[in-house]
Coordinates of C-alpha atoms and ligand atoms in Angstrom, one line a residue:
M559 CA 32.2 -18.9 -0.2
T560 CA 33.9 -21.1 -2.8
K561 CA 37.5 -22.0 -2.1
V562 CA 38.8 -19.7 -4.8
K563 CA 36.8 -16.8 -3.5
I564 CA 38.0 -17.4 0.1
L565 CA 41.5 -17.5 -1.3
I566 CA 41.2 -14.2 -3.2
F567 CA 39.4 -12.6 -0.2
G568 CA 42.1 -13.9 2.1
L569 CA 44.9 -12.6 -0.1
S570 CA 43.4 -9.2 -0.5
V571 CA 43.1 -8.9 3.3
L572 CA 46.7 -10.0 3.7
V573 CA 48.1 -7.8 1.0
F574 CA 46.1 -4.7 1.7
G575 CA 45.4 -5.1 5.4
C576 CA 42.8 -2.7 6.6
Q577 CA 44.0 0.3 4.5
S578 CA 40.8 1.4 2.8
P579 CA 42.4 3.3 -0.1
K580 CA 44.2 0.1 -1.3
Q581 CA 41.1 -2.0 -0.7
K582 CA 39.2 0.4 -2.9
K583 CA 41.7 -0.2 -5.6
V584 CA 41.0 -3.9 -5.6
Q585 CA 37.3 -3.1 -5.7
T586 CA 37.5 -0.8 -8.7
K587 CA 38.5 -3.8 -10.8
R588 CA 35.2 -5.4 -10.1
P589 CA 32.9 -4.8 -13.1
N590 CA 30.3 -2.2 -13.1
I591 CA 26.8 -3.5 -14.0
I592 CA 24.2 -1.6 -15.9
F593 CA 20.9 -3.5 -16.0
M594 CA 18.7 -1.9 -18.7
M595 CA 15.1 -3.2 -18.8
S596 CA 12.1 -2.0 -20.7
D597 CA 8.5 -2.9 -19.8
D598 CA 6.8 -5.2 -22.3
H599 CA 9.5 -5.0 -25.0
A600 CA 8.9 -7.9 -27.4
Y601 CA 11.9 -9.5 -29.0
Q602 CA 10.0 -9.2 -32.3
A603 CA 10.6 -5.4 -31.9
I604 CA 14.4 -5.5 -31.7
S605 CA 16.3 -5.6 -35.0
A606 CA 19.1 -7.8 -33.5
Y607 CA 16.4 -10.5 -33.5
T608 CA 14.4 -9.5 -36.6
D609 CA 14.1 -6.3 -38.6
R610 CA 10.7 -7.2 -39.9
L611 CA 9.0 -4.5 -37.8
T612 CA 11.5 -1.9 -36.7
Q613 CA 15.2 -0.8 -36.4
T614 CA 16.8 -0.5 -33.0
P615 CA 20.5 0.3 -33.9
N616 CA 21.6 1.2 -30.4
I617 CA 20.1 -1.8 -28.6
D618 CA 21.6 -4.0 -31.4
R619 CA 25.0 -2.6 -30.7
I620 CA 25.0 -4.5 -27.4
A621 CA 24.7 -7.8 -29.2
Q622 CA 27.1 -6.7 -32.0
E623 CA 29.7 -6.0 -29.3
G624 CA 28.6 -8.9 -27.1
M625 CA 26.1 -11.8 -26.9
L626 CA 22.6 -12.2 -28.2
F627 CA 20.5 -14.8 -26.3
T628 CA 17.9 -16.3 -28.6
N629 CA 16.1 -18.5 -26.1
A630 CA 15.9 -16.3 -23.0
C631 CA 12.7 -16.7 -21.1
V632 CA 10.8 -15.8 -17.9
T633 CA 9.3 -17.8 -15.1
N634 CA 6.0 -15.9 -14.8
S635 CA 5.2 -13.5 -17.6
I636 CA 4.0 -10.4 -15.9
C637 CA 5.6 -7.2 -14.7
A638 CA 6.0 -7.0 -10.9
P639 CA 6.4 -10.8 -10.4
S640 CA 9.2 -10.9 -13.1
R641 CA 11.0 -8.0 -11.3
A642 CA 10.7 -9.9 -8.0
V643 CA 12.2 -13.0 -9.6
I644 CA 15.1 -10.8 -11.1
L645 CA 15.9 -9.2 -7.7
T646 CA 15.6 -12.3 -5.5
G647 CA 16.8 -15.1 -7.9
K648 CA 13.8 -17.1 -6.7
H649 CA 10.6 -18.4 -8.4
S650 CA 7.4 -16.5 -7.6
H651 CA 6.0 -19.1 -5.2
L652 CA 9.1 -18.6 -2.9
N653 CA 9.6 -14.8 -3.2
G654 CA 5.9 -14.3 -2.6
K655 CA 5.2 -11.9 -5.5
T656 CA 2.9 -14.1 -7.6
D657 CA 0.9 -11.3 -9.2
N658 CA 0.9 -7.6 -9.8
Y659 CA -1.4 -6.8 -6.8
F660 CA 0.1 -7.5 -3.4
P661 CA 3.2 -5.4 -2.5
F662 CA 6.6 -7.1 -2.7
D663 CA 7.8 -8.6 0.6
T664 CA 10.8 -6.4 1.4
T665 CA 12.2 -8.8 3.9
Q666 CA 13.3 -10.9 0.9
V667 CA 17.1 -10.8 0.2
T668 CA 17.8 -9.2 -3.2
F669 CA 21.0 -9.1 -5.2
P670 CA 21.3 -5.2 -5.1
Q671 CA 21.4 -5.4 -1.3
L672 CA 24.2 -8.0 -1.4
L673 CA 26.2 -5.9 -3.9
Q674 CA 25.7 -2.8 -1.8
D675 CA 27.0 -4.8 1.3
A676 CA 30.0 -5.8 -0.8
G677 CA 30.9 -2.2 -1.6
Y678 CA 29.0 -1.5 -4.8
Q679 CA 27.2 1.8 -5.3
T680 CA 23.7 1.2 -6.3
A681 CA 21.1 3.3 -8.1
M682 CA 17.7 2.7 -9.7
F683 CA 15.8 4.9 -12.1
G684 CA 12.4 4.3 -13.7
K685 CA 9.7 1.7 -13.3
L686 CA 9.8 -0.9 -10.4
H687 CA 6.1 -1.5 -9.8
F688 CA 6.4 -3.1 -6.4
G689 CA 4.0 -1.0 -4.4
N690 CA 6.9 0.0 -2.1
S691 CA 10.4 1.4 -2.4
P692 CA 13.5 -0.7 -3.2
K693 CA 15.9 -1.8 -0.5
G694 CA 19.7 -1.8 -1.1
F695 CA 19.9 1.4 -3.2
D696 CA 22.0 4.4 -2.4
E697 CA 19.8 6.4 -4.8
F698 CA 16.5 5.8 -6.6
K699 CA 13.9 7.7 -8.5
I700 CA 11.0 5.4 -9.4
L701 CA 7.6 5.8 -11.0
P702 CA 4.6 5.1 -8.8
G703 CA 2.9 1.9 -10.1
Q704 CA 2.8 1.9 -13.9
G705 CA 3.9 5.5 -14.2
A706 CA 2.9 7.9 -16.9
Y707 CA 4.3 8.7 -20.4
Y708 CA 4.1 12.5 -20.0
N709 CA 5.0 14.8 -17.2
P710 CA 5.6 11.9 -14.8
E711 CA 5.6 11.7 -11.0
F712 CA 8.6 10.0 -9.3
I713 CA 9.0 8.7 -5.8
T714 CA 12.6 9.6 -4.9
K715 CA 14.9 8.5 -2.1
N716 CA 15.9 12.0 -1.0
E717 CA 13.4 14.5 -2.4
G718 CA 10.0 13.0 -1.6
N719 CA 7.6 12.8 -4.6
I720 CA 8.3 15.1 -7.5
I721 CA 6.6 15.8 -10.8
L722 CA 8.8 16.5 -13.8
E723 CA 7.8 18.1 -17.1
G724 CA 8.6 16.1 -20.3
Y725 CA 8.6 12.7 -21.9
T726 CA 9.2 9.9 -19.3
T727 CA 11.7 7.8 -21.4
D728 CA 13.9 10.9 -21.9
I729 CA 13.6 11.9 -18.3
I730 CA 14.7 8.4 -17.1
T731 CA 17.7 8.6 -19.4
D732 CA 18.6 12.1 -18.1
M733 CA 18.5 10.9 -14.5
T734 CA 20.7 8.0 -15.4
I735 CA 23.3 10.1 -17.1
N736 CA 23.2 12.6 -14.4
W737 CA 23.9 10.0 -11.7
L738 CA 26.7 8.4 -13.8
D739 CA 28.3 11.8 -14.4
K740 CA 27.7 13.8 -11.3
E741 CA 26.4 11.8 -8.4
R742 CA 28.3 8.6 -8.0
N743 CA 31.6 8.1 -6.4
K744 CA 33.9 7.5 -9.4
D745 CA 36.3 5.3 -7.4
E746 CA 33.9 2.5 -6.6
P747 CA 32.1 -0.1 -8.8
F748 CA 28.4 0.4 -9.4
L749 CA 25.1 -1.3 -10.1
L750 CA 22.8 0.9 -12.1
M751 CA 19.3 -0.2 -12.9
Y752 CA 17.9 1.8 -15.9
L753 CA 14.3 0.7 -16.2
H754 CA 11.9 2.1 -18.8
K755 CA 8.2 2.3 -18.6
A756 CA 7.9 2.2 -22.4
P757 CA 6.7 0.3 -24.4
H758 CA 4.0 -0.5 -21.8
R759 CA 0.3 0.2 -22.6
E760 CA -1.0 2.9 -23.6
W761 CA 1.9 3.3 -25.9
L762 CA 2.4 7.1 -26.2
P763 CA 5.5 7.9 -28.4
A764 CA 7.6 11.0 -28.0
E765 CA 6.6 14.0 -30.1
R766 CA 9.6 13.7 -32.3
H767 CA 8.5 10.2 -33.4
Y768 CA 4.7 10.9 -34.0
K769 CA 5.0 11.6 -37.6
T770 CA 7.4 8.9 -38.8
F771 CA 5.6 6.1 -37.0
T772 CA 2.0 7.0 -37.7
Q773 CA 2.7 7.1 -41.4
K774 CA 4.2 3.6 -41.5
T775 CA 2.5 0.3 -42.5
F776 CA 3.8 -2.8 -40.8
P777 CA 3.7 -6.4 -42.0
E778 CA 0.9 -8.5 -40.3
P779 CA 1.8 -11.6 -38.3
E780 CA 0.7 -14.9 -39.9
T781 CA -1.6 -15.7 -37.0
L782 CA -3.4 -12.3 -36.7
F783 CA -6.7 -13.9 -37.5
D784 CA -6.3 -16.9 -35.2
N785 CA -9.7 -18.4 -34.2
Y786 CA -8.2 -20.4 -31.3
E787 CA -9.4 -23.8 -32.6
G788 CA -7.1 -26.7 -31.9
R789 CA -6.3 -25.6 -28.3
G790 CA -8.1 -25.7 -25.0
S791 CA -10.3 -23.1 -23.4
A792 CA -7.5 -20.8 -22.1
A793 CA -6.6 -19.3 -25.5
K794 CA -10.3 -18.9 -26.4
E795 CA -11.2 -17.2 -23.2
A796 CA -8.3 -14.8 -22.8
E797 CA -9.2 -11.2 -23.3
M798 CA -6.3 -9.9 -25.3
N799 CA -7.7 -9.7 -28.8
L800 CA -6.9 -6.6 -30.8
L801 CA -10.4 -6.4 -32.3
T802 CA -12.5 -7.2 -29.3
H803 CA -10.4 -6.3 -26.2
M804 CA -8.3 -3.4 -27.1
N805 CA -9.5 0.0 -25.9
W806 CA -10.8 2.3 -28.7
A807 CA -9.8 5.5 -26.9
G808 CA -7.2 4.3 -24.4
D809 CA -5.2 2.2 -26.9
S810 CA -6.2 3.1 -30.5
K811 CA -6.5 6.8 -29.6
I812 CA -9.9 7.4 -31.0
Y813 CA -11.2 10.6 -29.3
P814 CA -13.9 9.7 -26.8
E815 CA -16.2 12.2 -28.5
L816 CA -15.7 10.5 -31.9
M817 CA -16.6 7.1 -30.3
D818 CA -19.9 8.7 -29.1
E819 CA -20.6 10.2 -32.5
L820 CA -19.9 6.9 -34.3
G821 CA -21.8 4.9 -31.6
I822 CA -18.8 2.8 -30.7
P823 CA -19.2 1.5 -27.1
E824 CA -16.2 1.4 -24.7
T825 CA -14.4 -1.9 -24.8
C826 CA -14.4 -1.9 -21.0
D827 CA -15.6 0.6 -18.4
W828 CA -12.1 2.3 -18.3
D829 CA -11.6 2.6 -22.0
K830 CA -12.2 6.4 -22.1
A831 CA -10.6 6.8 -18.6
A832 CA -7.4 5.3 -19.9
F833 CA -7.3 8.0 -22.6
A834 CA -8.0 10.7 -20.1
R835 CA -5.3 9.4 -17.8
E836 CA -2.6 9.3 -20.4
V837 CA -3.4 11.8 -23.2
G838 CA -5.0 14.1 -20.5
R839 CA -1.6 14.4 -18.7
Q840 CA -0.1 16.4 -21.6
N841 CA 0.3 20.1 -21.1
P842 CA -1.4 22.4 -23.7
E843 CA 1.6 22.6 -25.9
Q844 CA 2.2 18.8 -25.9
R845 CA -1.5 18.3 -26.5
A846 CA -1.5 20.6 -29.5
A847 CA 1.4 18.8 -31.0
W848 CA -0.3 15.4 -30.4
D849 CA -3.7 16.6 -31.8
K850 CA -1.9 17.8 -35.0
V851 CA -1.0 14.2 -35.8
Y852 CA -3.7 12.2 -34.1
G853 CA -6.5 14.6 -35.2
P854 CA -6.2 13.7 -38.9
I855 CA -6.0 10.0 -37.9
N856 CA -9.4 10.4 -36.2
E857 CA -10.7 12.4 -39.2
E858 CA -9.8 9.6 -41.6
F859 CA -11.4 7.0 -39.2
R860 CA -14.6 9.1 -39.0
K861 CA -14.9 8.9 -42.8
N862 CA -14.1 5.2 -43.2
Y863 CA -15.5 3.5 -40.1
K864 CA -19.0 2.7 -41.3
D865 CA -17.7 1.0 -44.4
M866 CA -15.1 -1.1 -42.8
S867 CA -15.5 -4.9 -42.5
E868 CA -14.5 -6.8 -39.4
K869 CA -11.3 -7.9 -41.1
E870 CA -10.4 -4.3 -42.1
L871 CA -11.1 -3.1 -38.6
M872 CA -8.7 -5.7 -37.2
Q873 CA -6.1 -4.7 -39.7
W874 CA -6.6 -1.0 -38.9
R875 CA -6.3 -1.7 -35.2
Y876 CA -3.1 -3.8 -35.7
Q877 CA -1.5 -0.9 -37.7
R878 CA -2.5 1.7 -35.0
Y879 CA -1.1 -0.6 -32.3
M880 CA 2.2 -1.1 -34.1
Q881 CA 2.6 2.6 -34.9
D882 CA 2.3 3.7 -31.3
Y883 CA 4.0 0.7 -29.7
L884 CA 7.0 0.8 -32.0
G885 CA 7.0 4.6 -31.8
T886 CA 7.7 4.4 -28.0
I887 CA 10.6 2.0 -28.7
A888 CA 12.3 4.6 -30.8
A889 CA 12.9 6.8 -27.8
V890 CA 14.1 3.8 -25.7
D891 CA 16.6 2.9 -28.4
E892 CA 17.9 6.5 -28.4
G893 CA 18.2 6.5 -24.6
V894 CA 20.2 3.3 -24.8
G895 CA 22.5 4.9 -27.4
T896 CA 23.0 7.9 -25.1
V897 CA 24.1 5.7 -22.2
L898 CA 26.4 3.6 -24.4
D899 CA 28.0 6.8 -25.8
Y900 CA 28.5 8.1 -22.3
L901 CA 30.4 4.9 -21.3
D902 CA 32.6 5.2 -24.4
K903 CA 33.5 8.8 -23.8
N904 CA 34.3 8.2 -20.2
G905 CA 36.4 5.1 -20.5
L906 CA 33.7 2.9 -18.8
A907 CA 32.8 0.6 -21.6
E908 CA 35.5 -2.1 -21.1
N909 CA 34.8 -2.9 -17.4
T910 CA 31.0 -2.6 -17.5
I911 CA 28.5 -5.4 -18.0
I912 CA 25.5 -4.1 -19.9
V913 CA 22.4 -6.2 -20.0
Y914 CA 19.4 -5.2 -22.1
T915 CA 16.2 -7.2 -21.4
S916 CA 12.4 -6.8 -20.8
D917 CA 10.3 -7.9 -17.9
Q918 CA 8.7 -10.4 -20.3
G919 CA 7.8 -10.8 -24.0
F920 CA 4.7 -9.4 -25.6
Y921 CA 2.2 -10.2 -28.4
L922 CA 2.5 -8.0 -31.4
G923 CA -0.7 -9.3 -33.0
E924 CA 0.4 -13.0 -33.0
H925 CA -2.8 -15.0 -32.3
G926 CA -4.6 -11.7 -32.7
W927 CA -3.3 -10.7 -29.3
F928 CA -1.7 -7.9 -27.3
D929 CA -0.4 -8.3 -23.7
K930 CA 1.5 -11.3 -22.3
R931 CA 1.0 -13.8 -19.4
F932 CA 0.9 -17.1 -21.4
I933 CA 3.7 -19.6 -21.5
Y934 CA 3.2 -19.5 -25.3
D935 CA 6.4 -18.3 -27.1
Q936 CA 5.9 -14.5 -27.6
S937 CA 5.2 -13.9 -23.9
F938 CA 7.4 -16.7 -22.5
K939 CA 10.5 -15.6 -24.3
T940 CA 12.1 -12.2 -23.6
P941 CA 14.9 -10.3 -25.3
L942 CA 18.4 -10.6 -23.8
L943 CA 21.5 -8.9 -25.1
V944 CA 24.7 -8.7 -23.0
R945 CA 28.0 -6.8 -23.5
W946 CA 31.0 -7.3 -21.3
P947 CA 34.1 -6.6 -23.4
E948 CA 36.5 -8.1 -21.0
V949 CA 34.7 -11.5 -21.1
I950 CA 32.3 -11.8 -24.0
K951 CA 33.5 -12.1 -27.6
P952 CA 31.7 -9.7 -29.9
Q953 CA 28.9 -11.0 -32.1
T954 CA 28.3 -14.2 -30.3
V955 CA 24.9 -16.0 -30.1
N956 CA 23.8 -18.2 -27.3
T957 CA 20.8 -20.6 -27.6
Q958 CA 20.5 -21.9 -24.0
M959 CA 17.3 -21.5 -22.2
V960 CA 18.4 -18.8 -19.8
Q961 CA 15.8 -17.3 -17.5
N962 CA 15.2 -14.0 -15.6
L963 CA 15.8 -16.2 -12.6
D964 CA 19.5 -16.3 -13.5
F965 CA 20.3 -12.6 -13.3
A966 CA 20.9 -12.4 -9.5
Q967 CA 23.4 -15.2 -9.4
T968 CA 25.1 -13.9 -12.6
F969 CA 25.7 -10.5 -11.2
L970 CA 26.8 -11.8 -7.8
D971 CA 29.2 -14.2 -9.6
A972 CA 30.6 -11.4 -11.8
A973 CA 31.2 -9.3 -8.7
D974 CA 32.7 -12.2 -6.8
V975 CA 30.1 -12.1 -4.1
E976 CA 28.7 -15.4 -2.9
A977 CA 25.1 -16.1 -3.7
P978 CA 22.8 -17.3 -0.9
S979 CA 22.2 -21.0 -1.3
D980 CA 18.5 -20.7 -1.7
M981 CA 18.7 -18.7 -4.9
Q982 CA 17.3 -20.9 -7.7
G983 CA 19.0 -19.6 -10.9
E984 CA 22.2 -20.4 -12.6
S985 CA 25.0 -18.0 -13.2
L986 CA 25.4 -17.0 -16.9
V987 CA 29.1 -16.2 -16.5
P988 CA 30.2 -19.6 -17.9
L989 CA 27.9 -19.0 -20.9
F990 CA 29.6 -15.6 -21.4
N991 CA 32.8 -17.5 -21.6
G992 CA 31.3 -19.9 -24.2
K993 CA 30.9 -22.8 -21.7
T994 CA 27.5 -24.3 -22.1
E995 CA 27.8 -27.8 -20.8
G996 CA 25.6 -28.8 -18.0
F997 CA 23.3 -25.8 -18.3
R998 CA 19.5 -26.4 -17.8
D999 CA 17.8 -28.3 -20.6
A1000 CA 14.2 -27.4 -19.4
A1001 CA 12.6 -24.3 -18.0
Y1002 CA 9.8 -24.2 -15.4
Y1003 CA 7.0 -21.7 -15.6
H1004 CA 4.1 -20.7 -13.4
Y1005 CA 1.5 -18.0 -14.0
Y1006 CA -1.0 -17.1 -11.2
E1007 CA -2.9 -13.8 -11.9
Y1008 CA -6.4 -15.1 -12.6
P1009 CA -9.2 -14.0 -12.5
S1010 CA -7.8 -10.6 -13.5
V1011 CA -7.4 -8.2 -16.4
H1012 CA -7.0 -10.1 -19.7
M1013 CA -8.4 -13.3 -18.1
V1014 CA -5.5 -15.6 -18.8
K1015 CA -6.0 -18.8 -16.8
R1016 CA -3.6 -20.0 -14.2
H1017 CA -1.1 -22.4 -15.5
Y1018 CA 2.3 -24.0 -15.0
G1019 CA 4.4 -26.0 -17.4
I1020 CA 7.8 -27.2 -18.7
V1021 CA 9.5 -26.1 -21.8
T1022 CA 12.3 -28.0 -23.5
E1023 CA 14.0 -27.4 -26.8
E1024 CA 11.5 -29.6 -28.5
Y1025 CA 8.3 -29.5 -26.5
K1026 CA 6.1 -27.5 -24.2
L1027 CA 3.8 -29.2 -21.7
I1028 CA 1.2 -27.0 -19.9
H1029 CA -1.4 -27.5 -17.2
F1030 CA -4.2 -25.0 -17.0
Y1031 CA -5.9 -25.3 -13.6
Y1032 CA -8.1 -23.5 -10.9
D1033 CA -11.4 -23.3 -12.9
V1034 CA -10.3 -25.9 -15.5
D1035 CA -8.1 -29.0 -15.6
E1036 CA -6.6 -29.0 -19.1
W1037 CA -3.3 -30.2 -20.4
E1038 CA -1.7 -29.0 -23.6
L1039 CA 1.4 -30.2 -25.5
Y1040 CA 3.1 -28.4 -28.3
D1041 CA 5.7 -29.8 -30.7
R1042 CA 7.9 -26.7 -30.9
K1043 CA 9.9 -27.9 -33.9
K1044 CA 6.9 -28.9 -36.1
D1045 CA 4.4 -26.3 -34.9
I1046 CA 6.3 -23.1 -34.4
H1047 CA 3.2 -21.0 -34.1
E1048 CA 1.8 -23.3 -31.3
M1049 CA -1.6 -23.8 -33.0
T1050 CA -2.2 -27.5 -32.3
N1051 CA -2.4 -29.1 -28.9
V1052 CA -1.2 -32.7 -29.4
Y1053 CA -1.6 -33.8 -25.8
D1054 CA -4.1 -36.5 -26.8
D1055 CA -2.5 -37.5 -30.0
P1056 CA -1.3 -41.2 -29.5
A1057 CA 1.8 -40.4 -31.5
Y1058 CA 3.0 -38.3 -28.6
S1059 CA 2.0 -40.6 -25.7
E1060 CA 5.7 -41.5 -24.8
V1061 CA 6.7 -37.8 -25.0
V1062 CA 3.7 -36.9 -22.7
K1063 CA 4.9 -39.5 -20.2
E1064 CA 8.5 -38.4 -20.2
L1065 CA 7.6 -34.7 -19.9
H1066 CA 5.2 -35.3 -17.0
K1067 CA 8.0 -37.0 -15.1
K1068 CA 10.4 -34.1 -16.0
L1069 CA 7.8 -31.6 -14.9
D1070 CA 7.2 -33.4 -11.6
D1071 CA 11.0 -33.4 -11.0
L1072 CA 11.3 -29.7 -11.7
R1073 CA 8.4 -28.8 -9.4
L1074 CA 10.2 -30.7 -6.7
K1075 CA 13.5 -29.1 -7.4
Y1076 CA 12.1 -25.6 -7.3
K1077 CA 9.8 -26.5 -4.3
D1078 CA 6.6 -25.8 -6.1
S1079 CA 3.6 -28.1 -5.6
A1080 CA -0.1 -28.6 -5.9
E1081 CA -0.4 -27.9 -2.2
L1082 CA 1.2 -24.5 -2.6
D1083 CA -1.2 -23.8 -5.4
S1084 CA -4.2 -24.4 -3.2
T1085 CA -2.8 -22.5 -0.3
Y1086 CA -2.2 -19.6 -2.7
I1087 CA -5.7 -19.7 -4.1
H1088 CA -7.1 -19.8 -0.6
D1089 CA -5.1 -16.8 0.5
Y1090 CA -5.9 -15.0 -2.8
L1091 CA -9.6 -15.4 -2.4
N1092 CA -9.7 -14.4 1.2
Q1093 CA -7.9 -11.1 0.8
T1094 CA -9.1 -7.8 -0.5
R1095 CA -6.9 -7.0 -3.5
P1096 CA -5.5 -3.5 -3.5
S1097 CA -5.5 -1.9 -7.0
H1098 CA -2.3 -1.9 -9.0
Ligands
LIG1279 C1 -2.5 -2.7 -16.8 C2 -2.8 -2.8 -18.3 C3 -2.9 -4.2 -18.7 C4 -1.7 -5.0 -18.3 C5 -1.5 -4.8 -16.8 C6 -0.2 -5.4 -16.3 N1 -4.0 -2.0 -18.6 O1 -3.6 -3.2 -16.1 O2 -3.1 -4.3 -20.1 O3 -1.8 -6.3 -18.6 O4 -1.4 -3.4 -16.5 O5 0.9 -4.9 -17.0 S1 -3.8 -0.4 -18.7 O6 -4.7 0.0 -19.8 O7 -4.3 0.1 -17.4 O8 -2.4 -0.1 -19.0 S2 2.3 -5.1 -16.3 O9 3.3 -4.8 -17.3 O10 2.3 -4.1 -15.2 O11 2.3 -6.5 -15.8
LIG1280 CA1 5.6 -5.7 -18.2

């Protein structure tokens, strides 16, 4: 405990003794925390960052009334590992959740447990993706694994497994409001984790958004037709290209029968199965409404497919992708609006910290890609908007390199609970107050899940404001360096360019220092690989 915290704690014990009603009064002053996170929500699809693709007025409100972080990033750009980093405040190699496959080690200390011990009520609704249930929660309803978009199953703390009829995003919002309104003890501070499955693959919008989004045309990114020259083998070998790796049925929503009729082979052996898994979950009424809109899209494709060039097919797939992906975000944005309105109407807005973020960034056609995993910008960076009216001035922008590693210590700091000394992040509370001196000037990154879906090679690296140094390893030994100011799209690896030899030297030193600081090392890499190859991987 810091001296100030010991003093405050000591004083409250002195003043209030052991009389719990008065102690509770002290506790109610502690801020509530609502952690809103969506799965795979790219910052390019939040209008507070750019309105090039879509409008998200409710999510934007958080930044208008609070702070927009323009350089927030993750430590390992993939779902369950990111969530483990968020809950433990430790890099993947220490919390043990390096990839999506093995279940989370529930002996790890997490910030919700510490808040619960300190008298916070805790609840979680939506996607966790850990392979087991969360500890430290008074109430939870979580999706098994990736969860479904329609008529989802939930694992619940008190009612066993349940299946609910409806659209998952709306159901998660309803559960959240219900808990806020009817289930929590209104005299105590709370931590609420509101975790959307959307906009994760296979991108199924809510019925009310089918029409608007499927009729829109979206601007293409400059690097949609990237041929991956100028970089090493990792970008070339990744299987995330819209034209060649996106599923025809599962992702682009071409009916499996139409694929057969047109002679289009499955992109992978679960292309049609992914369609059956998601679209097949709809009840007859939902399916009829879906067919009404997606049927004509299939009809049009049937007519045009044979005459389409490769370029046109890529463009068509990009549009289909954006229509569905952005369509799912419309419901997320509405859900965020519903929660914000509830707080306003119930006098909770002032003393509640609201965080909106994603488990990582996502490619929306940049480099011709979908998915994430890389340290390259669109997947390394993640959206972050924070509102805390008592502390943060409205409409402020922060440019520091904050990471998902920082949430645990931030929330503990805000709640005046001491963080364990082995947590590795930095509290963002000083940044909320506008104090940026001494904050990290370089972020460390390490991605492990390879060989696996999308085939993004293992790599680690360091990112500073100006540069990005990356080492791809395991089945290759390749270094890349990007000049972030001159090459904003990260198209040219300048690692071997003599003009950068000094920079390379300095960054290597800085990277070594960071690996030491965070206790990551080549040795740990090889131990990990050894374990990885000797275990049977359960499916995710
Ligand atoms: C599934 C997806 C992949 C995705 C991983 C991880 N395929 O395998 O595209 O990269 O999840 O996503 S799917 O067609 O089965 O959805 S993560 O968000 O959980 O990390
Ligand atoms: Ca994700």
